[in-house]
Structures are given as C-alpha cells and as structure tokens.
PDB file of C-alpha atoms in Angstrom:
ATOM      1  CA  MET V   1      29.075  17.653  36.146  1.00 47.00           C
ATOM      2  CA  PRO V   2      28.648  13.866  35.854  1.00 54.00           C
ATOM      3  CA  HIS V   3      32.334  13.259  35.045  1.00 52.00           C
ATOM      4  CA  ALA V   4      33.766  15.377  37.862  1.00 55.00           C
ATOM      5  CA  ASN V   5      35.092  12.358  39.792  1.00 61.00           C
ATOM      6  CA  LEU V   6      36.519  10.504  36.775  1.00 81.00           C
ATOM      7  CA  THR V   7      40.131  10.707  35.667  1.00 90.00           C
ATOM      8  CA  GLN V   8      40.646  13.073  32.757  1.00 94.00           C
ATOM      9  CA  VAL V   9      43.252  12.232  30.126  1.00 96.00           C
ATOM     10  CA  SER V  10      44.442  13.882  26.956  1.00 96.00           C
ATOM     11  CA  LEU V  11      42.794  12.680  23.744  1.00 96.00           C
ATOM     12  CA  CYS V  12      46.313  11.654  22.626  1.00 94.00           C
ATOM     13  CA  GLU V  13      46.408   9.078  25.441  1.00 94.00           C
ATOM     14  CA  VAL V  14      43.222   7.262  24.418  1.00 95.00           C
ATOM     15  CA  PRO V  15      43.805   3.854  22.783  1.00 95.00           C
ATOM     16  CA  VAL V  16      42.432   3.046  19.330  1.00 96.00           C
ATOM     17  CA  ASN V  17      38.774   1.872  19.324  1.00 96.00           C
ATOM     18  CA  GLN V  18      38.194   3.332  22.810  1.00 96.00           C
ATOM     19  CA  VAL V  19      35.075   5.439  23.324  1.00 96.00           C
ATOM     20  CA  CYS V  20      35.518   8.625  25.338  1.00 96.00           C
ATOM     21  CA  THR V  21      33.634  11.777  26.282  1.00 96.00           C
ATOM     22  CA  LEU V  22      35.050  15.285  25.841  1.00 97.00           C
ATOM     23  CA  VAL V  23      34.940  17.163  29.157  1.00 97.00           C
ATOM     24  CA  LYS V  24      37.430  20.055  28.899  1.00 97.00           C
ATOM     25  CA  TRP V  25      39.058  22.239  26.231  1.00 97.00           C
ATOM     26  CA  GLY V  26      42.387  22.589  28.017  1.00 96.00           C
ATOM     27  CA  ALA V  27      44.379  25.659  26.990  1.00 96.00           C
ATOM     28  CA  LEU V  28      42.863  26.037  23.512  1.00 97.00           C
ATOM     29  CA  ASP V  29      42.103  29.564  22.304  1.00 97.00           C
ATOM     30  CA  GLU V  30      38.589  30.687  21.414  1.00 97.00           C
ATOM     31  CA  PRO V  31      39.005  30.509  17.587  1.00 97.00           C
ATOM     32  CA  THR V  32      40.182  26.896  17.864  1.00 97.00           C
ATOM     33  CA  VAL V  33      37.271  25.990  20.143  1.00 97.00           C
ATOM     34  CA  GLN V  34      34.870  27.623  17.660  1.00 97.00           C
ATOM     35  CA  ARG V  35      36.358  25.594  14.779  1.00 96.00           C
ATOM     36  CA  LEU V  36      35.944  22.401  16.775  1.00 96.00           C
ATOM     37  CA  ASN V  37      32.343  23.332  17.618  1.00 97.00           C
ATOM     38  CA  GLN V  38      31.616  23.886  13.924  1.00 96.00           C
ATOM     39  CA  THR V  39      32.752  20.329  13.179  1.00 94.00           C
ATOM     40  CA  GLY V  40      30.528  18.883  15.920  1.00 94.00           C
ATOM     41  CA  ILE V  41      33.207  18.509  18.602  1.00 96.00           C
ATOM     42  CA  LEU V  42      31.390  19.911  21.653  1.00 96.00           C
ATOM     43  CA  LEU V  43      31.824  19.447  25.393  1.00 96.00           C
ATOM     44  CA  GLY V  44      29.936  16.322  26.429  1.00 95.00           C
ATOM     45  CA  VAL V  45      30.134  14.675  23.002  1.00 96.00           C
ATOM     46  CA  THR V  46      31.038  10.989  22.826  1.00 96.00           C
ATOM     47  CA  ILE V  47      33.698  10.068  20.276  1.00 96.00           C
ATOM     48  CA  ARG V  48      35.696   6.963  19.365  1.00 97.00           C
ATOM     49  CA  VAL V  49      39.394   7.055  18.520  1.00 97.00           C
ATOM     50  CA  ALA V  50      39.796   5.390  15.109  1.00 97.00           C
ATOM     51  CA  GLU V  51      43.486   6.016  14.395  1.00 95.00           C
ATOM     52  CA  GLN V  52      46.429   7.145  16.485  1.00 91.00           C
ATOM     53  CA  THR V  53      49.986   7.666  15.242  1.00 85.00           C
ATOM     54  CA  ILE V  54      53.109   9.024  16.892  1.00 83.00           C
ATOM     55  CA  SER V  55      53.467  12.136  14.739  1.00 83.00           C
ATOM     56  CA  GLY V  56      50.199  12.427  12.836  1.00 89.00           C
ATOM     57  CA  PRO V  57      46.684  13.505  13.705  1.00 95.00           C
ATOM     58  CA  VAL V  58      44.273  11.638  15.948  1.00 96.00           C
ATOM     59  CA  VAL V  59      41.365  10.396  13.840  1.00 97.00           C
ATOM     60  CA  VAL V  60      38.076  10.194  15.714  1.00 97.00           C
ATOM     61  CA  VAL V  61      34.629   8.957  14.766  1.00 97.00           C
ATOM     62  CA  LEU V  62      31.728  11.241  15.611  1.00 94.00           C
ATOM     63  CA  ASN V  63      28.350   9.877  14.568  1.00 89.00           C
ATOM     64  CA  ASP V  64      29.152   8.491  11.086  1.00 90.00           C
ATOM     65  CA  SER V  65      31.964  10.935  10.300  1.00 93.00           C
ATOM     66  CA  ARG V  66      35.715  10.604  10.691  1.00 96.00           C
ATOM     67  CA  LEU V  67      37.569  13.735  11.768  1.00 95.00           C
ATOM     68  CA  ALA V  68      41.322  14.282  11.968  1.00 96.00           C
ATOM     69  CA  ILE V  69      42.460  16.377  14.929  1.00 96.00           C
ATOM     70  CA  GLY V  70      46.007  17.685  14.934  1.00 95.00           C
ATOM     71  CA  THR V  71      48.331  16.421  17.640  1.00 94.00           C
ATOM     72  CA  GLU V  72      48.797  19.803  19.346  1.00 95.00           C
ATOM     73  CA  ILE V  73      45.019  20.286  19.638  1.00 96.00           C
ATOM     74  CA  ALA V  74      44.418  16.663  20.681  1.00 96.00           C
ATOM     75  CA  LYS V  75      46.954  17.077  23.510  1.00 96.00           C
ATOM     76  CA  GLU V  76      44.805  19.862  24.982  1.00 97.00           C
ATOM     77  CA  LEU V  77      41.439  18.094  24.701  1.00 97.00           C
ATOM     78  CA  LYS V  78      40.600  16.390  28.008  1.00 97.00           C
ATOM     79  CA  VAL V  79      38.359  13.334  27.936  1.00 97.00           C
ATOM     80  CA  VAL V  80      37.102  10.617  30.243  1.00 96.00           C
ATOM     81  CA  LEU V  81      36.891   7.059  29.038  1.00 94.00           C
ATOM     82  CA  GLY V  82      33.427   5.767  28.246  1.00 84.00           C
ATOM     83  CA  GLU V  83      30.178   7.283  27.065  1.00 76.00           C
ATOM     84  CA  ARG V  84      28.555  10.249  28.778  1.00 67.00           C
ATOM     85  CA  ASN V  85      25.446   8.239  29.718  1.00 58.00           C
ATOM     86  CA  ALA V  86      27.406   5.278  31.079  1.00 45.00           C
ATOM     87  CA  SER V  87      27.013   4.524  34.782  1.00 42.00           C
TER      88      SER V  87
END
C-alpha cells in the first residue's frame, strides 16, 4: 500500500481546505461502509475538507459534489494528508 509509511489521522482532524486520501474504515460496520461506497467514498479516494465544525458534520468535496459526513463516522475514517498520487 503506497500510504503504509504515512501517518494516518481521523478525518475529524483534517484542517479545512486540506486534501487527504482515505486509507482505512476504522471500526465502521459493513452497512455504513456500503452507504459510504454508494456515495463515492471509497478506500483510496482523494477528498478535500470543505467545512469542519465542533458539533456538526464534516463536509467534504469529492469531484464536484459536497458530502456531509456525521461526526461519529468521520472520527472512524482514517486518512493521510495529500493526494494518493503525490510523491
């Protein structure tokens, strides 16, 4: 895996306007992972954090779409900073 040596952080820890790559589902159950897959959130996908609040959802940009991800789910999603094809 190309991101094996990079530090993984929770999606909740990513600053606004930062690009990151999803690398791990964390402790999410299968139905939740399937729902995320249906919206285009897949392992290896590059997303940008558009909005981040203390108690609300994390809003991410994927392609030209904005998606709100609940805080409890965002805490489980593990990402590395930067794009998947970055060196």
